[in-house]
mmCIF file of C-alpha atoms and ligand atoms in Angstrom:
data_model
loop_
_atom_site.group_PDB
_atom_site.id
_atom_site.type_symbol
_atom_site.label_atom_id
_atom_site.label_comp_id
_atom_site.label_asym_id
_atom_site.label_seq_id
_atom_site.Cartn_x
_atom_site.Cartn_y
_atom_site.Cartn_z
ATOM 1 C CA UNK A 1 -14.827 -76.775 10.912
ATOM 2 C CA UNK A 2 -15.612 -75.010 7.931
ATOM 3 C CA UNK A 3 -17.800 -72.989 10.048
ATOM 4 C CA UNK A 4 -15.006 -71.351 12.886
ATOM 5 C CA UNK A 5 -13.225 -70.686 9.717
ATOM 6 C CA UNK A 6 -16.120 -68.503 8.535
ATOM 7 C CA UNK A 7 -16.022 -66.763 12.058
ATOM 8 C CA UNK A 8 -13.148 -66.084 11.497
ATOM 9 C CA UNK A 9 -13.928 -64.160 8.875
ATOM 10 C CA UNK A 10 -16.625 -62.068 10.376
ATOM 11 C CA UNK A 11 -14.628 -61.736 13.627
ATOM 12 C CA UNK A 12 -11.600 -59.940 11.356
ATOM 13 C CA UNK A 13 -14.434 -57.670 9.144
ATOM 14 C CA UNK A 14 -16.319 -56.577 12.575
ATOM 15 C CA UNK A 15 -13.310 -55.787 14.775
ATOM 16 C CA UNK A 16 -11.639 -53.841 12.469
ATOM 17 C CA UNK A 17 -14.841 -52.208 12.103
ATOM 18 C CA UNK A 18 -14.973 -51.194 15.050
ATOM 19 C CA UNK A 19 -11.469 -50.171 15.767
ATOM 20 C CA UNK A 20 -12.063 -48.145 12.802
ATOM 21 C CA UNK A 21 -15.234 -46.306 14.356
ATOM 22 C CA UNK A 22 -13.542 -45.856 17.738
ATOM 23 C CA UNK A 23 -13.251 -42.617 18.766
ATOM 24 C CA UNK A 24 -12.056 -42.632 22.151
ATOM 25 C CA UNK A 25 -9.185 -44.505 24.259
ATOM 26 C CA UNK A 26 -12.141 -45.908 26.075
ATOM 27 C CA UNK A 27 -13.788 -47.429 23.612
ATOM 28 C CA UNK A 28 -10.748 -48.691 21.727
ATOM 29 C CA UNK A 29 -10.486 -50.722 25.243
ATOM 30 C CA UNK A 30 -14.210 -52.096 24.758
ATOM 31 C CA UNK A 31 -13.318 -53.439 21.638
ATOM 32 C CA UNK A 32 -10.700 -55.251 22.961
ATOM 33 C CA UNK A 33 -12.732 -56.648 25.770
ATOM 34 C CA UNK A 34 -15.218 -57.564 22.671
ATOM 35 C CA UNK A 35 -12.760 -59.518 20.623
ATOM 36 C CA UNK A 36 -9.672 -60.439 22.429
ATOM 37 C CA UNK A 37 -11.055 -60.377 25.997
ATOM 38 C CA UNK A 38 -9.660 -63.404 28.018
ATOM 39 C CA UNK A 39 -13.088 -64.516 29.635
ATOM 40 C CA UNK A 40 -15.282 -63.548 26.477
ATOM 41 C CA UNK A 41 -13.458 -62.410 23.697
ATOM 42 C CA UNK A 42 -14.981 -63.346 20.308
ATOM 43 C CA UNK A 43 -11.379 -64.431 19.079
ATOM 44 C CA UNK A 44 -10.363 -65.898 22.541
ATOM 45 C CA UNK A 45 -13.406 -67.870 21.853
ATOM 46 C CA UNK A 46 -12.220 -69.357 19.077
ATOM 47 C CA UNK A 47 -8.670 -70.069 20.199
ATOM 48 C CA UNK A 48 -10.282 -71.885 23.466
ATOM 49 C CA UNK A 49 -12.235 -74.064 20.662
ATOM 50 C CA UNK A 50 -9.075 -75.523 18.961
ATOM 51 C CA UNK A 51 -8.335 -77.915 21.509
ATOM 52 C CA UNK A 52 -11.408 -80.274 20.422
ATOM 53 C CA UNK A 53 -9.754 -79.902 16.848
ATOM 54 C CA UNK A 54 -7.905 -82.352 15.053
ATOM 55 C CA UNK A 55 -4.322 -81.790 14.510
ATOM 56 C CA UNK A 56 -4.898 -80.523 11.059
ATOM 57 C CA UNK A 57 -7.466 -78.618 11.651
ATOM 58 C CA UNK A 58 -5.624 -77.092 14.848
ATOM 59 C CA UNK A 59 -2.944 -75.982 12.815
ATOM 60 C CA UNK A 60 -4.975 -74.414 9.831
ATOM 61 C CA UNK A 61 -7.563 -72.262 12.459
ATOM 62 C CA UNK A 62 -4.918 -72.002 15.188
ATOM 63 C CA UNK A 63 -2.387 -70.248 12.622
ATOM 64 C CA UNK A 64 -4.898 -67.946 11.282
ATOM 65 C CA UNK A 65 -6.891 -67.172 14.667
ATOM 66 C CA UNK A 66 -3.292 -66.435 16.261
ATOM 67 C CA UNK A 67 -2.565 -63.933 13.221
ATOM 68 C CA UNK A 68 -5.444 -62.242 13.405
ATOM 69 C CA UNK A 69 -4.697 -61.728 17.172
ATOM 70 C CA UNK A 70 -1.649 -59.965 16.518
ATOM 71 C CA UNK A 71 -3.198 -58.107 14.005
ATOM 72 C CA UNK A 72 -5.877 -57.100 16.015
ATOM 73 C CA UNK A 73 -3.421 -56.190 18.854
ATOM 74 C CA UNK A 74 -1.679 -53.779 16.847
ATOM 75 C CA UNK A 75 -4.197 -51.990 15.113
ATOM 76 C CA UNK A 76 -6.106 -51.230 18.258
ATOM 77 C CA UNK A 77 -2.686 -50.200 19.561
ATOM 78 C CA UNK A 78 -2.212 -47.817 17.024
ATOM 79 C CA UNK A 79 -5.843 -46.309 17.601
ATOM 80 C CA UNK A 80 -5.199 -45.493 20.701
ATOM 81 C CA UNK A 81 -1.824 -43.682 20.055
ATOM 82 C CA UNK A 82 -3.448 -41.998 17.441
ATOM 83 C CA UNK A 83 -6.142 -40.963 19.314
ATOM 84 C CA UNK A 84 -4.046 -39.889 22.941
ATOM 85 C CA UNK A 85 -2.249 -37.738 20.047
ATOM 86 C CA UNK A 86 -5.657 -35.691 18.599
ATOM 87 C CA UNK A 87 -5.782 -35.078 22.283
ATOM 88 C CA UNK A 88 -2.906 -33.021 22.930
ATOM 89 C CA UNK A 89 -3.251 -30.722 19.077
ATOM 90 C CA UNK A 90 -6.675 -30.259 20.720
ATOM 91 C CA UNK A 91 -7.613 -26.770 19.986
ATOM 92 C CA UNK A 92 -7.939 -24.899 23.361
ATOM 93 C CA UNK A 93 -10.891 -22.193 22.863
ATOM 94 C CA UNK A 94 -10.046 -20.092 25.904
ATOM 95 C CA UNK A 95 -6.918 -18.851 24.489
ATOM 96 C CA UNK A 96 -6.579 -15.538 23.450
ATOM 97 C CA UNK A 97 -6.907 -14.939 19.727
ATOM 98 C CA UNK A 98 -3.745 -14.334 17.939
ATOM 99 C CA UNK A 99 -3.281 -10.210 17.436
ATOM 100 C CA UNK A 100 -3.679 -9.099 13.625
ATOM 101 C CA UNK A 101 -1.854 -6.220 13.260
ATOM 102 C CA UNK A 102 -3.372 -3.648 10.977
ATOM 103 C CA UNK A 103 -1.395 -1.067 7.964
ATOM 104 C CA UNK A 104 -0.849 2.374 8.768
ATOM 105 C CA UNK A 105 -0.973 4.982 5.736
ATOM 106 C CA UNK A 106 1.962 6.732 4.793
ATOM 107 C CA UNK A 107 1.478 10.306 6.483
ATOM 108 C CA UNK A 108 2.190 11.860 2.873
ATOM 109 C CA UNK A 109 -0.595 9.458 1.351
ATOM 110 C CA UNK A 110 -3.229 11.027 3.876
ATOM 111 C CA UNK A 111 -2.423 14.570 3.097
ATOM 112 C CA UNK A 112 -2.192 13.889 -0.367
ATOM 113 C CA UNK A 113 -5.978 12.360 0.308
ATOM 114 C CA UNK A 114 -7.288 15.360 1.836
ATOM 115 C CA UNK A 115 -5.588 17.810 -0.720
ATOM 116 C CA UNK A 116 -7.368 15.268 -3.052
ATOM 117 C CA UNK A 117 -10.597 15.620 -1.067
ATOM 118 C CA UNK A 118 -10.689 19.686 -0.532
ATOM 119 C CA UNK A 119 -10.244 20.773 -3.790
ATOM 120 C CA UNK A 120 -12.497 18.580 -5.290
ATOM 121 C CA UNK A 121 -15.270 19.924 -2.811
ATOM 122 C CA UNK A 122 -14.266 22.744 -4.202
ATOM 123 C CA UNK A 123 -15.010 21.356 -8.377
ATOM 124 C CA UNK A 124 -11.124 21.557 -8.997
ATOM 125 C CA UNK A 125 -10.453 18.523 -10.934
ATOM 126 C CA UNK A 126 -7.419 15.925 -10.429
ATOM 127 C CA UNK A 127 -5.020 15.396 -13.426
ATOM 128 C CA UNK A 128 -1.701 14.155 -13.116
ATOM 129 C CA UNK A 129 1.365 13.735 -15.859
ATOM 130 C CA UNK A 130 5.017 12.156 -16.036
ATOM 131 C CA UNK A 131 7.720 11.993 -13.771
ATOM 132 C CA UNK A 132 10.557 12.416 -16.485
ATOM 133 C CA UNK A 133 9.703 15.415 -18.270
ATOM 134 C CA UNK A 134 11.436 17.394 -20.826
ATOM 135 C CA UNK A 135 13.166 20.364 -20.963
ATOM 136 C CA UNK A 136 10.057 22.372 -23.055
ATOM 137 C CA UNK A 137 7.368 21.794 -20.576
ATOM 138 C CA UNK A 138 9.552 22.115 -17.323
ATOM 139 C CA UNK A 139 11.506 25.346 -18.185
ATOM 140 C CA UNK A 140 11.153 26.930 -21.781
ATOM 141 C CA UNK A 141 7.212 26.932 -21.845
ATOM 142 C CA UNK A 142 7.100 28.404 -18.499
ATOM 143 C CA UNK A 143 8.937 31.205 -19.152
ATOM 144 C CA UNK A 144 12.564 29.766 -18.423
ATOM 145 C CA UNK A 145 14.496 29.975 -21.413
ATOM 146 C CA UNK A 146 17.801 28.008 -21.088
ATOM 147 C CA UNK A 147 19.830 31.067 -20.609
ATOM 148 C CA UNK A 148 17.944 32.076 -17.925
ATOM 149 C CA UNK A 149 19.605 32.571 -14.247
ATOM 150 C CA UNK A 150 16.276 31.387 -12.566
ATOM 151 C CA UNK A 151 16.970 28.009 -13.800
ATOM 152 C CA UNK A 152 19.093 28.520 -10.843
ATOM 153 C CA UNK A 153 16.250 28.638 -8.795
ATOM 154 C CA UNK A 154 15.567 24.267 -9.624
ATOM 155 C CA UNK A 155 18.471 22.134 -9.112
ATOM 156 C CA UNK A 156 18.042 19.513 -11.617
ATOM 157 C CA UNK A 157 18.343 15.889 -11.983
ATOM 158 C CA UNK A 158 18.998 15.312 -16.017
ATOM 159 C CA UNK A 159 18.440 12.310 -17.244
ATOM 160 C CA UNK A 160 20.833 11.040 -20.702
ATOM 161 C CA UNK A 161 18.786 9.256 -22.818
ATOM 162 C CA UNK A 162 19.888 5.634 -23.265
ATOM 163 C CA UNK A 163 19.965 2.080 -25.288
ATOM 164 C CA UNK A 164 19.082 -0.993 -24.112
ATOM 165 C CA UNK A 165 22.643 -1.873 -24.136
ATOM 166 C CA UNK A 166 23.505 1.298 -22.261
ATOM 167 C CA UNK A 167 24.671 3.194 -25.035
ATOM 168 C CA UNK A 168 24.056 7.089 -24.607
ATOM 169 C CA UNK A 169 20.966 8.508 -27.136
ATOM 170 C CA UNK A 170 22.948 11.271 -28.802
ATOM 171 C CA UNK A 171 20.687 14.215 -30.585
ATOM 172 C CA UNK A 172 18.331 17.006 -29.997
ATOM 173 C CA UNK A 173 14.998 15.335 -29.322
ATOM 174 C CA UNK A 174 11.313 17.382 -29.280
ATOM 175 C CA UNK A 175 10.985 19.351 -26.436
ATOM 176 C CA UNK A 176 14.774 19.088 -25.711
ATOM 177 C CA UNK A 177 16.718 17.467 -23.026
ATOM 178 C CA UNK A 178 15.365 14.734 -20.820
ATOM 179 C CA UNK A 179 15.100 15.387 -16.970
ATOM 180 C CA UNK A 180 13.130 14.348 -13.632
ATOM 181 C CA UNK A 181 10.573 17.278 -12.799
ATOM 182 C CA UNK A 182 11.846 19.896 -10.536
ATOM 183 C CA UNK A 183 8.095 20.826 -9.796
ATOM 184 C CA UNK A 184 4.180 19.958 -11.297
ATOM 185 C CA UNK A 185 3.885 23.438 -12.860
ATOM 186 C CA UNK A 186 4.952 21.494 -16.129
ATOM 187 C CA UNK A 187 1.319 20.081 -15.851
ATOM 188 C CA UNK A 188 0.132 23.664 -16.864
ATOM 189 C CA UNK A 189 1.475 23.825 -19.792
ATOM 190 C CA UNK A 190 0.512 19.976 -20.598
ATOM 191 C CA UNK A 191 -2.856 19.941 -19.686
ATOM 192 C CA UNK A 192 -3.695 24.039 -21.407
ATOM 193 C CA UNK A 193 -2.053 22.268 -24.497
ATOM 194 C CA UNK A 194 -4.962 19.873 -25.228
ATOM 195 C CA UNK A 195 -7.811 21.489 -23.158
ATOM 196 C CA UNK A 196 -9.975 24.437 -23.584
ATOM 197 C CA UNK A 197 -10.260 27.201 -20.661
ATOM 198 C CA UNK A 198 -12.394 27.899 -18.212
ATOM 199 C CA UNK A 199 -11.188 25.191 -16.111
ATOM 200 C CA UNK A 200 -9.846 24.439 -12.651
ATOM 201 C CA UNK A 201 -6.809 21.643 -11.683
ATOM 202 C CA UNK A 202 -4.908 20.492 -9.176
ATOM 203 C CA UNK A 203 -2.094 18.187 -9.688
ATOM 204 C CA UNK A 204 -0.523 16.238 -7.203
ATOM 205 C CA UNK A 205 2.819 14.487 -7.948
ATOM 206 C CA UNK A 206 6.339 13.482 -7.018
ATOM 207 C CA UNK A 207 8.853 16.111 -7.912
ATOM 208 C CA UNK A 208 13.036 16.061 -7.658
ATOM 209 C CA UNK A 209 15.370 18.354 -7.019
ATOM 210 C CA UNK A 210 19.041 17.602 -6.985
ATOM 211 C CA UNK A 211 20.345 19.220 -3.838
ATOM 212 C CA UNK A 212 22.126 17.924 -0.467
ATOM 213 C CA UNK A 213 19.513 16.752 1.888
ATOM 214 C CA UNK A 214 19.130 18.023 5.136
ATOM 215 C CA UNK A 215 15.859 18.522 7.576
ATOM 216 C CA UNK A 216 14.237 20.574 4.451
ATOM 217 C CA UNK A 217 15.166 19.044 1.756
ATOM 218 C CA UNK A 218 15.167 15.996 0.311
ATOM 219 C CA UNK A 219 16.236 15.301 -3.406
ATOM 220 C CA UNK A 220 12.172 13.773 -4.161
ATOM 221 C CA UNK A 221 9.352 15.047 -2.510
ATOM 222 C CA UNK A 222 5.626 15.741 -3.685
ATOM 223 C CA UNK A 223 4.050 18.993 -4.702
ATOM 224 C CA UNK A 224 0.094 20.201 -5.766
ATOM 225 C CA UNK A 225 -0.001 22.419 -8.489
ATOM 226 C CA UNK A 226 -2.899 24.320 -8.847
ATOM 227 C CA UNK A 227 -4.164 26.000 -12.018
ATOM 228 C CA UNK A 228 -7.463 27.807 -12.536
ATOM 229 C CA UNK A 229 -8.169 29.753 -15.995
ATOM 230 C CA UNK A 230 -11.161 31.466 -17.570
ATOM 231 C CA UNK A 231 -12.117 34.727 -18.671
ATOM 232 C CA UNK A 232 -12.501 36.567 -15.750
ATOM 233 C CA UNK A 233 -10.324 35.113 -13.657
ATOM 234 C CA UNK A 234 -8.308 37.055 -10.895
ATOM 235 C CA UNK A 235 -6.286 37.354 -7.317
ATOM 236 C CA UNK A 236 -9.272 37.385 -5.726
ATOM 237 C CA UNK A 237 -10.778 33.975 -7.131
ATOM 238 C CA UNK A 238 -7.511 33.026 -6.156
ATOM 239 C CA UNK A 239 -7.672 33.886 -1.987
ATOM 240 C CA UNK A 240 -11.113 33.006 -1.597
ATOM 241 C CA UNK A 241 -10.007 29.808 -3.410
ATOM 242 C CA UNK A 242 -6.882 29.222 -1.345
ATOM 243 C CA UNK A 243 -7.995 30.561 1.658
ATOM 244 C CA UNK A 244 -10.977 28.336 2.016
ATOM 245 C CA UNK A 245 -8.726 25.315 1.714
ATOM 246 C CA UNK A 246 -6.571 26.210 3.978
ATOM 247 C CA UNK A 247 -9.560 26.622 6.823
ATOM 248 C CA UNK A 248 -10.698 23.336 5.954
ATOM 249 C CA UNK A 249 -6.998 21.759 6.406
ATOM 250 C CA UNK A 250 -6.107 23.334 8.917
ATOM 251 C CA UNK A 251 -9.003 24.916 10.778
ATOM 252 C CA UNK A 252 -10.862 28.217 10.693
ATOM 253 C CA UNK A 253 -8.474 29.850 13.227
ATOM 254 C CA UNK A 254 -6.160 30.621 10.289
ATOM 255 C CA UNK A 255 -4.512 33.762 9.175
ATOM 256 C CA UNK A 256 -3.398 34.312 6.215
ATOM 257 C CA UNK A 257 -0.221 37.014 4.280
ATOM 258 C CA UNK A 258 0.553 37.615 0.996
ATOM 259 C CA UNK A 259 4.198 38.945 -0.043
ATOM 260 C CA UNK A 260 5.137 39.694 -2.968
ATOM 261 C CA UNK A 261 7.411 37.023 -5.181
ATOM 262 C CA UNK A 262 9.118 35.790 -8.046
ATOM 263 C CA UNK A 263 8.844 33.018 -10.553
ATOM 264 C CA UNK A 264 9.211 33.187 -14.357
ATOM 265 C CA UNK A 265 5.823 31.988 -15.153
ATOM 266 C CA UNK A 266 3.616 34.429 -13.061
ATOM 267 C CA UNK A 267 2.948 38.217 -13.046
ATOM 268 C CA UNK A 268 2.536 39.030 -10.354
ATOM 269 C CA UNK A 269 3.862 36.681 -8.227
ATOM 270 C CA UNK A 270 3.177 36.382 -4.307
ATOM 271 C CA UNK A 271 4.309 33.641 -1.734
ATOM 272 C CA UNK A 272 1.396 32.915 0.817
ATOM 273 C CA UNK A 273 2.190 32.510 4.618
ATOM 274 C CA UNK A 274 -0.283 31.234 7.182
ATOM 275 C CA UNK A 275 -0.351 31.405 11.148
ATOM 276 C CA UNK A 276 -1.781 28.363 12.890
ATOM 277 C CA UNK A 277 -3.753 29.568 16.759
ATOM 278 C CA UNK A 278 -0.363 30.686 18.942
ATOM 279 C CA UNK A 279 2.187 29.395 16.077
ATOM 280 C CA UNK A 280 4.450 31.912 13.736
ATOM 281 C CA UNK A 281 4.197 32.848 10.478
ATOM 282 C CA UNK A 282 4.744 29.932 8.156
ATOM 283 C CA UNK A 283 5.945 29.477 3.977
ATOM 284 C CA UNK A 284 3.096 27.129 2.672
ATOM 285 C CA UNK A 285 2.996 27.865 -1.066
ATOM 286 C CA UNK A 286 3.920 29.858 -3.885
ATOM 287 C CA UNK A 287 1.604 31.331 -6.431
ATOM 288 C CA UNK A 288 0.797 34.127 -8.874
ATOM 289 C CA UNK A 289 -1.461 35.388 -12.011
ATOM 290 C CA UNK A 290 -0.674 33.347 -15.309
ATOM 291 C CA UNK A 291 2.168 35.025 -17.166
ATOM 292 C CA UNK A 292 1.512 35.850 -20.903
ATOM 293 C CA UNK A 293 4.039 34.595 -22.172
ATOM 294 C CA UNK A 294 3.339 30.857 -20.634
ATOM 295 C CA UNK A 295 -0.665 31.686 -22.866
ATOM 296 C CA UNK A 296 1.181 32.346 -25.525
ATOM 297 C CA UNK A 297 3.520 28.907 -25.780
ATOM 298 C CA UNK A 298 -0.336 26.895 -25.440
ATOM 299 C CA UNK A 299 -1.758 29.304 -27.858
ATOM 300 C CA UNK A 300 -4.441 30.586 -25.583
ATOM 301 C CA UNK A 301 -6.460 33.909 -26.479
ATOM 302 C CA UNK A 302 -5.819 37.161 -25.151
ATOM 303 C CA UNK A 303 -8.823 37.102 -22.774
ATOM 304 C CA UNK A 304 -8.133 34.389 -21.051
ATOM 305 C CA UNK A 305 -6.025 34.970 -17.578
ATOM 306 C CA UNK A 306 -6.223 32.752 -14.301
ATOM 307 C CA UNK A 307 -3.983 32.045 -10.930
ATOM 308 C CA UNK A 308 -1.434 29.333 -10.404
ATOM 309 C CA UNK A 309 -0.476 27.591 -7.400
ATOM 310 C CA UNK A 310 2.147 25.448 -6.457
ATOM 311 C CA UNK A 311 2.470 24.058 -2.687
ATOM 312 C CA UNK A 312 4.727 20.815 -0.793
ATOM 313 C CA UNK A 313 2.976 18.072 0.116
ATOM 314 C CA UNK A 314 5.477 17.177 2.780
ATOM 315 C CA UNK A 315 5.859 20.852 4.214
ATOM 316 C CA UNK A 316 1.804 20.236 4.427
ATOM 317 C CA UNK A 317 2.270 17.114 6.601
ATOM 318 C CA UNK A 318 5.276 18.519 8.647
ATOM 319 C CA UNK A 319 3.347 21.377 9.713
ATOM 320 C CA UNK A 320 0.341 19.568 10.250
ATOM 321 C CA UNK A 321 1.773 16.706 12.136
ATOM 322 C CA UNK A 322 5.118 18.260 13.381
ATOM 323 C CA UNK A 323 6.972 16.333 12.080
ATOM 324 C CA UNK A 324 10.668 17.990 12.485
ATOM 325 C CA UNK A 325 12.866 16.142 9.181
ATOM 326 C CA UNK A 326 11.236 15.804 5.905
ATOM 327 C CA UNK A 327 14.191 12.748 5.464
ATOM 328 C CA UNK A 328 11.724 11.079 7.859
ATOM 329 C CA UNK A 329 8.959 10.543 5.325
ATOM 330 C CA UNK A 330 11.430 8.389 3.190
ATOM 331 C CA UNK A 331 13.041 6.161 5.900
ATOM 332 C CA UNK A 332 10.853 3.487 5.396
ATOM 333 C CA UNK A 333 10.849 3.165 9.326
ATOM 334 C CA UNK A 334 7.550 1.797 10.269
ATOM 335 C CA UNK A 335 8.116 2.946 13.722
ATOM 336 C CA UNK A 336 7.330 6.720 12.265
ATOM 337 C CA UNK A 337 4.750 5.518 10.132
ATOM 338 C CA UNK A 338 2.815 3.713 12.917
ATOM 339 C CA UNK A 339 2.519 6.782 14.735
ATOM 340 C CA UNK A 340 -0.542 8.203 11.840
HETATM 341 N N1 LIG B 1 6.612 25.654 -9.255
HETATM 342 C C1 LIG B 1 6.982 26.532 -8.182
HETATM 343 C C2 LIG B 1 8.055 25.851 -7.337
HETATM 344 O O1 LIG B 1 8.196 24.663 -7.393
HETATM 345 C C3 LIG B 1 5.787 26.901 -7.308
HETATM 346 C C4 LIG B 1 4.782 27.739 -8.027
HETATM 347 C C5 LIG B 1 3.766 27.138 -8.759
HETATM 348 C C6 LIG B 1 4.847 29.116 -7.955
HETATM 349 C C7 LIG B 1 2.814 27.906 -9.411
HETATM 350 C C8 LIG B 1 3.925 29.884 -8.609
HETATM 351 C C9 LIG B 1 2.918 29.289 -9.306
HETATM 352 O O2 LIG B 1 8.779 26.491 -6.621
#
């Protein structure tokens, strides 16, 4: 007796061994041939054997052999659902691979790259400096006093000082009123304030202007200042320079014309156009010898002198790219970015 008991046992500890191990619907059938199979089955075998039992005996074995059945019956059961199911979440390998769709850089970031990338061929270094400026650095040092009518010339965003509770900073503060730059030329006077001359700049940057928007202007946008001071210094440095950028951004078929121009902090000043192969005569940049006066407010000596540049990044990328509204740069539509 004691011994079917015992098979019992063994039977439950194998079969669910193997139901474990199964790893097909076939085989999950083959074990149930094995154990519950009505010619053969190991269980069945065991069930058939009750009937030379005595009663008590009968009813111990048969209770537990009949148990196990059902157990047996429903794990294998399970198996197989669990297996038919792996089956369908199969992976199929002849699909096509989901597409990954890549970035696109901002047309403005690429231009600023190859501004980046030109001058420094050409041992300019890049420097950049703040956003919100002051009144000093972006008028008064550059030859704008605050009476004078070519502040006219930069519509300006002032910005009022204020608390963290909102409360408006009242008070003259160093270098005057608070406002967002209206170009980078405030970089000159920065960067000749704690460096020595000769040296040679560029600064790229974002720049504001407070002025209705329409295909040509937009109240941010991004200038490169240039800035190039030494000794002996002149125009000339200045279109070699300039022109040799120019053929590299735009090709060698360039031409280039110099008019004559204002602003406050060069003498003389001149506004560069350039002609692409077939196009017209186009505005890229203005530009101009160092005036004295903007030496004098950084203390520089008498001999030194150099050229200044100052040139839109997004006027760069419209002509480049033709792209016809500058507002287009700034609509965060990907469908114009995607097309760079
Ligand atoms: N800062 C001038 C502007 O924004 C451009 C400029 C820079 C002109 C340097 C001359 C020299 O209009």
């Amino acid at each position: 007796m004691k011994k079917i008991v015992m098979d019992i046992d063994v039977i439950r500890k194998n079969a669910k061994r193997d139901i474990e191990a199964a790893t097909s619907v076939k085989t999950c059938e083959d074990v149930r041939v094995q154990y519950l199979g009505r010619k053969d089955g190991e269980l069945t075998a065991v069930l058939r054997a009750l009937s030379s039992m005595s009663l008590e005996e009968k009813r111990r074995v048969g209770s537990e052999a009949n148990a196990l059945r059902v157990e047996l019956e429903e794990l294998i059961e399970n198996k197989i659902k669990e297996l038919s199911s792996k089956k369908i979440q199969r992976i199929d390998v002849t699909k096509p691979g989901k597409r990954v769709s890549l970035g696109h850089l901002h047309p403005l970031t690429r231009i600023d790259r190859e501004v980046r990338d030109i001058f420094s061929s050409l041992n300019f270094s890049v420097v950049s400096g703040p956003e919100l400026e002051d009144e000093y650095h972006n008028f008064d040092a550059l030859n704008i006093p605050g009476d004078h009518p070519a502040r006219d010339m930069w519509d300006t965003f002032w910005v009022k000082p204020r608390t963290d509770n909102g409360e408006e900073i009242k008070g003259a503060k160093k270098g005057g009123k608070l406002l967002m730059r209206t170009h980078t030329s405030p970089m000159q006077i920065r960067y000749m304030e704690t460096h020595q001359a000769p040296f040679q700049i560029i600064v790229p940057g974002r720049t504001f202007r407070y002025e209705a928007t329409d295909a040509s202007h937009e109240i941010n946008f991004y200038q490169v200042e240039g800035l190039m001071v030494g000794p002996n210094v002149t125009l000339a440095n200045f279109k070699f320079i300039i022109e040799s950028f120019f053929k590299r951004f735009f090709g060698e078929n360039l031409e280039f014309r110099y008019r004559p121009s204002y602003f406050p902090f060069v003498e003389p000043g001149v506004e560069l156009d350039v002609k692409l192969p077939g196009g017209k005569w186009l505005e890229v940049m203005g530009a101009g010898m160092v005036h004295r006066n903007v030496f004098n407010a950084v203390k520089y000596d008498k001999e030194m002198q150099g050229f200044a540049f100052g040139m839109g990044l997004d006027r760069l990328a419209m002509i480049k790219y033709g792209i016809p509204d500058i507002r287009l740069f700034y609509s965060g539509d990907v469908r114009f970015t995607k097309q760079f």
